[in-house]
Coordinates of C-alpha atoms in Angstrom, one line a residue:
M15 CA 48.3 78.7 103.3
S16 CA 49.1 76.0 100.8
K17 CA 52.7 74.9 100.1
K18 CA 52.4 76.6 96.7
D19 CA 51.5 80.0 98.2
K20 CA 54.0 79.8 101.1
K21 CA 56.6 82.6 101.0
K22 CA 60.1 81.4 100.4
I23 CA 62.5 82.6 103.1
Y24 CA 66.2 83.2 102.4
K25 CA 68.2 82.1 105.4
P26 CA 70.8 84.9 106.1
K27 CA 74.4 83.7 106.5
T28 CA 77.8 85.3 106.9
I29 CA 79.9 85.4 103.8
S30 CA 83.3 83.8 104.5
G31 CA 86.1 86.3 104.6
F32 CA 83.9 89.3 105.1
P33 CA 83.7 90.2 108.8
E34 CA 80.5 91.6 110.3
W35 CA 80.4 92.7 114.0
L36 CA 77.6 93.2 116.5
P37 CA 77.2 96.8 117.8
E38 CA 79.4 96.4 120.9
V39 CA 82.3 95.1 118.8
R40 CA 81.8 97.7 116.2
R41 CA 82.0 100.4 118.9
A42 CA 85.4 98.9 120.0
E43 CA 86.5 98.9 116.4
L44 CA 85.6 102.6 116.1
L45 CA 87.4 103.3 119.4
W46 CA 90.6 101.8 117.8
F47 CA 90.1 103.9 114.6
D48 CA 89.8 107.1 116.7
H49 CA 93.0 106.2 118.6
I50 CA 95.0 105.5 115.5
R51 CA 93.6 108.6 113.7
K52 CA 94.5 110.8 116.6
T53 CA 98.1 109.5 116.8
F54 CA 98.6 109.9 113.0
E55 CA 97.4 113.5 113.1
S56 CA 99.5 114.3 116.1
Y57 CA 102.5 113.7 113.8
G58 CA 101.1 116.0 111.1
F59 CA 99.7 113.4 108.7
C60 CA 96.7 114.5 106.7
P61 CA 93.8 112.3 105.7
I62 CA 92.8 111.2 102.2
E63 CA 90.3 108.7 100.9
T64 CA 90.4 107.2 97.5
P65 CA 87.6 105.3 95.6
S66 CA 87.1 101.6 96.4
V67 CA 87.9 100.9 92.7
E68 CA 90.8 101.6 90.5
E69 CA 91.2 101.1 86.8
L70 CA 92.8 97.8 86.0
D71 CA 95.4 99.5 83.9
A72 CA 96.5 101.6 86.9
I73 CA 96.7 98.4 89.1
N74 CA 98.6 96.5 86.5
A75 CA 101.1 99.3 86.0
K76 CA 102.2 98.8 89.6
G77 CA 101.9 95.0 89.8
G78 CA 104.7 92.6 89.3
D79 CA 105.1 89.6 87.0
G80 CA 103.3 91.4 84.2
G81 CA 100.2 91.8 86.3
A82 CA 100.0 88.1 87.2
D83 CA 100.0 88.8 90.9
V84 CA 97.1 91.2 90.4
D85 CA 95.1 88.6 88.5
K86 CA 95.4 86.3 91.5
E87 CA 94.2 88.9 94.1
A88 CA 92.0 91.5 92.5
Y89 CA 88.2 91.4 92.4
V90 CA 86.9 93.0 89.1
L91 CA 83.6 94.8 88.7
E92 CA 81.2 93.7 85.9
R93 CA 77.5 94.1 85.3
L94 CA 75.6 90.9 86.1
H95 CA 73.8 91.1 82.8
K96 CA 76.1 92.2 80.0
E97 CA 74.6 93.8 76.9
D98 CA 75.9 93.6 73.4
G99 CA 78.9 95.9 73.1
D100 CA 79.9 95.8 76.7
K101 CA 83.6 95.8 77.1
E102 CA 85.7 93.5 79.4
A103 CA 85.9 94.6 83.0
R104 CA 88.1 97.7 83.4
L105 CA 87.6 98.4 87.1
A106 CA 88.8 96.4 90.2
L107 CA 88.5 96.7 93.9
H108 CA 91.9 97.9 95.2
F109 CA 93.9 95.1 96.9
D110 CA 96.1 97.4 98.8
Q111 CA 96.5 101.2 99.3
T112 CA 99.9 101.6 97.6
V113 CA 98.4 101.6 94.0
P114 CA 95.7 104.2 95.0
L115 CA 98.3 106.4 96.7
A116 CA 100.7 106.3 93.7
R117 CA 97.9 107.2 91.3
Y118 CA 96.5 109.9 93.7
T119 CA 99.9 111.5 94.1
A120 CA 100.6 111.6 90.4
Q121 CA 97.1 112.8 89.5
H122 CA 97.1 115.6 92.2
F123 CA 100.9 116.4 92.0
N124 CA 100.4 120.1 91.3
D125 CA 98.0 120.5 94.2
L126 CA 100.0 118.7 96.9
T127 CA 102.6 120.2 99.3
F128 CA 105.7 118.1 99.6
P129 CA 106.8 116.3 101.7
F130 CA 103.4 114.9 101.4
K131 CA 102.4 113.2 104.7
R132 CA 99.2 111.3 104.4
Y133 CA 97.2 108.7 106.3
Q134 CA 94.5 106.5 104.8
M135 CA 92.2 104.2 106.8
Q136 CA 90.1 102.2 104.3
R137 CA 88.8 98.7 103.4
V138 CA 90.7 96.7 100.8
W139 CA 89.8 93.5 99.1
R140 CA 91.9 90.5 98.3
G141 CA 91.0 87.2 96.7
E142 CA 92.7 84.8 99.1
R143 CA 91.5 81.8 101.2
P144 CA 89.9 83.0 104.4
Q145 CA 91.5 81.7 107.6
A146 CA 92.3 83.0 111.1
G147 CA 93.6 86.6 110.7
R148 CA 93.1 86.5 106.9
F149 CA 90.1 88.1 105.3
R150 CA 88.8 88.9 101.8
E151 CA 87.6 92.3 102.9
F152 CA 89.6 94.1 105.6
Y153 CA 90.8 97.4 106.9
Q154 CA 94.4 98.8 106.5
C155 CA 95.6 101.9 108.3
D156 CA 98.5 103.4 106.3
I157 CA 100.9 106.3 106.6
D158 CA 103.4 107.4 104.0
V159 CA 105.7 110.4 103.5
I160 CA 106.5 111.2 99.9
N161 CA 108.9 113.9 98.6
V162 CA 110.3 115.0 95.2
D163 CA 113.7 113.7 94.2
T164 CA 115.0 113.0 97.8
L165 CA 113.5 112.1 101.2
P166 CA 115.4 112.7 104.5
L167 CA 116.3 109.4 106.3
H168 CA 114.9 110.6 109.6
F169 CA 111.4 109.8 108.2
D170 CA 112.5 106.1 108.2
A171 CA 112.9 106.3 112.0
E172 CA 109.6 108.3 112.5
M173 CA 107.5 105.4 111.1
P174 CA 108.3 102.7 113.7
A175 CA 108.2 105.4 116.5
I176 CA 104.6 106.2 115.5
I177 CA 103.6 102.5 115.2
W178 CA 105.1 101.7 118.6
E179 CA 103.1 104.6 120.2
I180 CA 99.9 103.3 118.6
L181 CA 100.2 99.6 119.2
S182 CA 101.5 99.9 122.8
S183 CA 98.5 101.9 123.8
L184 CA 95.5 100.5 121.9
P185 CA 92.6 99.6 124.2
G186 CA 93.0 95.9 124.9
M187 CA 96.6 95.7 123.7
E188 CA 98.2 97.0 127.0
N189 CA 99.6 93.6 128.0
E190 CA 100.6 92.4 124.5
K191 CA 104.3 92.2 123.8
I192 CA 105.1 93.4 120.3
Q193 CA 108.3 93.9 118.5
I194 CA 109.2 95.9 115.5
R195 CA 111.9 94.3 113.4
I196 CA 113.9 96.4 111.0
S197 CA 116.4 95.8 108.3
N198 CA 117.6 97.5 105.1
R199 CA 117.4 95.7 101.7
K200 CA 120.6 97.3 100.5
I201 CA 122.6 95.2 103.0
L202 CA 121.5 91.9 101.5
I203 CA 121.7 93.2 97.9
G204 CA 125.1 94.6 98.7
L205 CA 126.1 91.2 100.1
L206 CA 125.2 89.5 96.8
E207 CA 127.1 92.2 94.9
G208 CA 130.1 91.4 97.1
L209 CA 129.8 87.8 96.1
N210 CA 129.7 89.0 92.5
I211 CA 126.0 88.2 92.1
K212 CA 124.4 90.9 90.0
Q213 CA 121.9 89.2 87.9
A214 CA 118.5 90.8 88.6
E215 CA 116.6 87.6 88.5
Y216 CA 119.0 85.9 91.0
V217 CA 118.9 88.9 93.4
S218 CA 115.1 89.0 93.2
E219 CA 114.7 85.3 93.8
V220 CA 117.1 85.3 96.8
L221 CA 115.2 88.2 98.4
R222 CA 111.9 86.3 98.0
S223 CA 113.4 83.2 99.6
V224 CA 114.8 85.1 102.5
D225 CA 111.4 86.7 103.0
K226 CA 110.1 83.2 103.9
Y227 CA 113.0 82.5 106.3
E228 CA 111.0 82.7 109.5
K229 CA 108.1 80.7 108.2
Q230 CA 109.9 78.1 106.1
G231 CA 113.2 77.9 108.0
E232 CA 116.9 77.7 107.3
E233 CA 116.9 74.6 105.1
Y234 CA 114.2 76.1 102.8
V235 CA 116.4 79.2 102.1
R236 CA 119.5 77.1 101.7
N237 CA 117.8 74.7 99.2
S238 CA 116.1 77.5 97.3
I239 CA 119.4 79.2 96.7
I240 CA 121.1 76.0 95.6
E241 CA 118.3 75.2 93.2
L242 CA 118.4 78.8 91.9
S243 CA 122.1 78.6 91.3
L244 CA 121.7 75.4 89.3
R245 CA 118.9 76.8 87.2
L246 CA 121.0 79.9 86.4
E247 CA 124.0 77.7 85.7
L248 CA 126.2 79.0 88.5
G249 CA 126.8 75.4 89.7
K250 CA 125.9 73.5 92.9
E251 CA 129.2 74.4 94.7
Q252 CA 128.7 78.1 94.1
G253 CA 125.2 77.7 95.3
K254 CA 126.3 76.1 98.5
K255 CA 128.9 78.8 99.1
I256 CA 126.4 81.6 98.6
S257 CA 123.7 79.9 100.7
N258 CA 126.2 79.3 103.6
T259 CA 127.2 83.0 103.5
I260 CA 123.6 84.2 103.5
I261 CA 122.5 81.9 106.3
E262 CA 125.5 83.1 108.4
F263 CA 124.5 86.7 107.6
L264 CA 120.8 86.1 108.5
N265 CA 121.8 84.7 111.9
T266 CA 123.8 87.8 112.8
K267 CA 122.0 89.8 115.5
N268 CA 124.3 92.7 115.9
I269 CA 124.7 95.2 113.0
A270 CA 128.2 96.1 114.3
N271 CA 129.3 92.5 113.5
V272 CA 128.3 92.7 109.8
K273 CA 131.3 93.0 107.6
S274 CA 130.7 95.1 104.4
L275 CA 131.5 93.5 101.1
S276 CA 130.4 96.4 98.8
D277 CA 129.5 100.1 98.7
T278 CA 125.8 99.2 98.5
M279 CA 126.2 97.1 101.6
S280 CA 128.0 99.9 103.5
E281 CA 125.3 102.3 102.6
G282 CA 122.6 100.0 103.9
I283 CA 124.5 99.4 107.2
T284 CA 125.0 103.2 107.7
E285 CA 121.3 103.8 107.0
L286 CA 120.1 101.1 109.4
S287 CA 122.5 102.2 112.1
F288 CA 121.1 105.8 111.8
V289 CA 117.5 104.6 112.1
M290 CA 118.3 102.4 115.1
D291 CA 120.1 105.3 116.8
Q292 CA 117.1 107.5 116.3
L293 CA 114.9 104.9 118.0
S294 CA 117.1 104.5 121.1
H295 CA 114.4 106.3 123.2
L296 CA 112.0 103.4 122.8
P297 CA 111.9 100.6 125.4
E298 CA 114.6 98.0 125.1
G299 CA 113.6 95.1 122.8
S300 CA 110.7 97.0 121.3
V301 CA 112.7 97.7 118.1
V302 CA 115.4 95.3 117.0
V303 CA 117.6 94.6 113.9
D304 CA 116.6 91.5 112.0
L305 CA 118.5 91.0 108.8
S306 CA 116.0 88.4 107.6
I307 CA 113.4 91.1 107.1
V308 CA 113.4 92.0 103.4
R309 CA 109.7 92.2 102.4
G310 CA 108.8 90.3 99.3
L311 CA 107.8 93.2 97.1
D312 CA 110.5 94.5 94.7
Y313 CA 109.6 98.2 95.0
Y314 CA 111.1 98.4 98.5
T315 CA 114.7 99.7 98.2
G316 CA 116.0 100.5 101.7
T317 CA 114.6 100.4 105.2
V318 CA 112.0 97.6 105.8
Y319 CA 109.8 96.9 108.8
E320 CA 107.7 94.0 110.2
T321 CA 105.9 93.9 113.5
V322 CA 105.1 90.7 115.4
F323 CA 103.8 89.4 118.6
V324 CA 106.8 88.4 120.7
D325 CA 104.9 85.5 122.3
D326 CA 103.3 84.4 119.0
P327 CA 105.7 85.2 116.1
S328 CA 104.1 82.5 114.0
Y329 CA 101.0 84.7 113.7
G330 CA 103.0 86.7 111.2
S331 CA 103.4 90.4 110.7
I332 CA 100.6 92.7 111.9
C333 CA 102.3 95.9 110.6
S334 CA 104.8 96.2 107.8
G335 CA 106.3 98.6 105.2
G336 CA 109.5 100.3 104.1
R337 CA 111.2 102.8 101.9
Y338 CA 110.8 102.9 98.1
D339 CA 112.9 105.1 95.7
D340 CA 110.1 105.8 93.2
L341 CA 106.4 105.5 94.0
A342 CA 104.8 106.7 90.9
S343 CA 107.1 106.3 87.9
N344 CA 104.4 104.4 86.0
Y345 CA 102.0 107.3 86.4
I346 CA 104.1 110.5 86.2
N347 CA 107.6 111.5 85.0
K348 CA 108.8 112.6 88.4
Q349 CA 111.1 111.0 91.0
L350 CA 109.0 110.5 94.1
P351 CA 110.8 108.6 96.9
G352 CA 108.9 107.7 100.0
V353 CA 108.6 105.6 103.1
G354 CA 105.4 104.1 104.5
I355 CA 104.1 101.6 107.0
S356 CA 100.7 99.8 107.1
I357 CA 98.8 98.4 110.1
G358 CA 96.9 95.3 109.3
F359 CA 94.0 96.6 111.3
S360 CA 91.4 93.8 110.8
R361 CA 94.0 91.1 111.3
L362 CA 95.1 92.7 114.6
F363 CA 91.6 93.6 115.8
D364 CA 90.3 90.1 115.2
R365 CA 93.0 88.5 117.2
I366 CA 92.3 90.7 120.3
R367 CA 88.6 90.2 119.8
A368 CA 89.0 86.4 119.7
Q369 CA 91.0 86.5 122.9
D370 CA 88.2 88.6 124.6
K371 CA 90.6 91.4 125.4
L372 CA 88.6 94.3 123.8
P373 CA 87.2 96.9 126.2
K374 CA 83.8 96.0 127.4
L375 CA 81.5 98.5 125.8
G376 CA 77.7 98.6 125.9
I377 CA 75.5 98.1 122.8
S378 CA 74.6 101.8 122.9
P379 CA 76.9 104.8 122.9
A380 CA 74.4 106.8 124.9
D381 CA 75.5 108.2 128.3
I382 CA 71.9 108.6 129.5
L383 CA 68.5 107.0 128.9
I384 CA 65.6 109.3 129.8
C385 CA 62.6 107.5 131.0
L386 CA 59.0 108.2 129.8
P387 CA 56.8 107.5 132.9
E388 CA 53.6 108.7 131.1
E389 CA 52.7 110.3 127.8
E390 CA 52.1 113.7 129.5
A391 CA 55.8 113.8 130.4
R392 CA 57.0 113.6 126.8
S393 CA 57.6 117.3 126.4
T394 CA 59.5 117.5 129.6
M395 CA 61.5 114.4 128.6
M396 CA 62.4 115.9 125.2
Q397 CA 63.4 119.3 126.7
A398 CA 65.7 117.5 129.2
A399 CA 67.2 115.5 126.3
Q400 CA 67.8 118.7 124.4
D401 CA 69.5 120.4 127.3
L402 CA 71.7 117.4 128.1
R403 CA 72.8 117.0 124.5
G404 CA 73.6 120.7 124.5
K405 CA 76.1 120.0 127.3
G406 CA 77.7 117.3 125.1
Y407 CA 76.1 114.1 126.5
K408 CA 74.8 111.4 124.2
V409 CA 71.1 110.8 125.2
E410 CA 68.6 108.2 124.2
T411 CA 64.9 108.7 125.1
F412 CA 62.7 105.7 125.8
H413 CA 60.3 105.1 123.0
S414 CA 56.9 104.7 124.8
P415 CA 55.4 105.0 128.3
S416 CA 56.2 101.8 130.2
K417 CA 56.8 100.5 133.6
I418 CA 60.0 101.9 135.1
K419 CA 61.3 98.3 135.7
R420 CA 61.1 97.6 132.0
Q421 CA 62.9 100.9 131.1
L422 CA 65.7 100.1 133.6
A423 CA 66.1 96.6 132.2
Y424 CA 66.4 98.2 128.7
A425 CA 69.2 100.5 129.9
E426 CA 71.0 97.7 131.6
K427 CA 70.9 95.5 128.5
K428 CA 72.2 98.2 126.3
G429 CA 74.9 99.2 128.8
I430 CA 73.7 102.8 129.3
P431 CA 75.3 104.0 132.6
Y432 CA 72.7 106.6 133.7
V433 CA 68.9 106.6 133.7
W434 CA 67.2 109.9 134.0
F435 CA 63.7 110.4 135.5
P436 CA 61.8 113.5 134.5
P437 CA 59.3 114.9 137.1
F438 CA 56.5 112.5 137.9
S439 CA 53.1 113.8 138.6
G440 CA 53.1 116.1 141.6
N441 CA 57.0 116.0 141.7
S442 CA 58.9 119.0 140.4
D443 CA 62.4 117.3 140.7
H444 CA 64.4 115.5 138.1
E445 CA 66.3 112.4 139.3
V446 CA 69.2 110.4 137.9
K447 CA 70.2 106.8 138.7
N448 CA 73.7 105.5 138.4
M449 CA 73.4 102.0 136.9
L450 CA 76.8 101.0 138.0
D451 CA 76.5 101.6 141.8
G452 CA 72.7 101.9 142.1
T453 CA 72.8 105.4 143.7
Q454 CA 70.0 107.9 142.8
S455 CA 69.9 111.6 143.4
K456 CA 67.9 114.7 142.6
T457 CA 69.3 117.1 140.0
T458 CA 68.5 119.3 137.0
P459 CA 69.7 119.1 133.3
E460 CA 71.5 122.4 133.8
S461 CA 73.5 121.4 136.9
W462 CA 74.1 117.7 136.4
D463 CA 77.6 116.4 135.7
K464 CA 78.4 112.7 135.6

């Protein structure tokens, strides 16, 4: 074959930020999904799934900074070859599940029963730089409770209880020390009110600075507040006073030691104390008050959560969320308060995978491989497979008559725990081999039980 006629081969490669697993890892991933789904449903949450895309107008309606944050993160959908008259992109892959939930609740409002308890386990897409624990395509597992006009506070306590139950029992997570850190945004907002700071821009900027407290440190927060005070013409001395008060506040570990400076602050302290009392049944240290937790998004209005690895807090939050007063005001003229929490599934899963702590699963989900000793035994093999599947077993049949040694090697490589031998010529008995301990015994499809 000449160089001219030689077929050009495209060399496959992984796309950065878009994870792709081998079968045994994917099986572990599905095992996690099943575990999370089962726990969500045990608390009465119902499943929904929304399209991968939302209209840009719907996304921008919920985005902050006039949609600037959406522009940084969203992947838009366009045709590769535009034709004359094609409009600008109007669809985008959703970058979280909050916008789809808000739109879904507003759109189906008359068909839903409130309080609406939903869970959603889907991929989301976000245009950020891939790195350890950060992907462009990843799964989130969310739960939210939404009601009309008011939402009982006990739901704020139910969220971390569910998350603790899930994370403390995920396969491979048994020895991981995790901690759910809880606060209430009203406390810090009320503190600023008590300091006579009511400018919306100031309050919002302080909350964003405090949200970076753990990563950036005390000096970052202090300097940010002083710079903000200068920019808004409050003066350097006032900025120092405010920053000192806030730093002292953030270092307070016991909610009982927080002195209220306003009605808003008192309300936040009362709510946080209630939530912590409701969680007193959880192991000591699993749920703690951390007044530096505020969450950077402005739609959170009360209780907020972040979950970290105790031995590796720098890894960042693996599960977060909080309460919001009005989920869907941009989509419907109804007051819809809610509370929700989201497991950063792919971020968490990849960490446990990288540490080789996932359960060791075989390539195949099959319980049994049925051998084919000779072509004449095919009908017997297929009947045995049908009988065993009827009993609930997952069964693979070998694809062609081959040496038994080859078929056993195939089962071992795929991690199939039992190999079934239908009757050989002149032998009326079925036999089954346990690949784990090497034992082999006579049996029948009707009587066998692993």
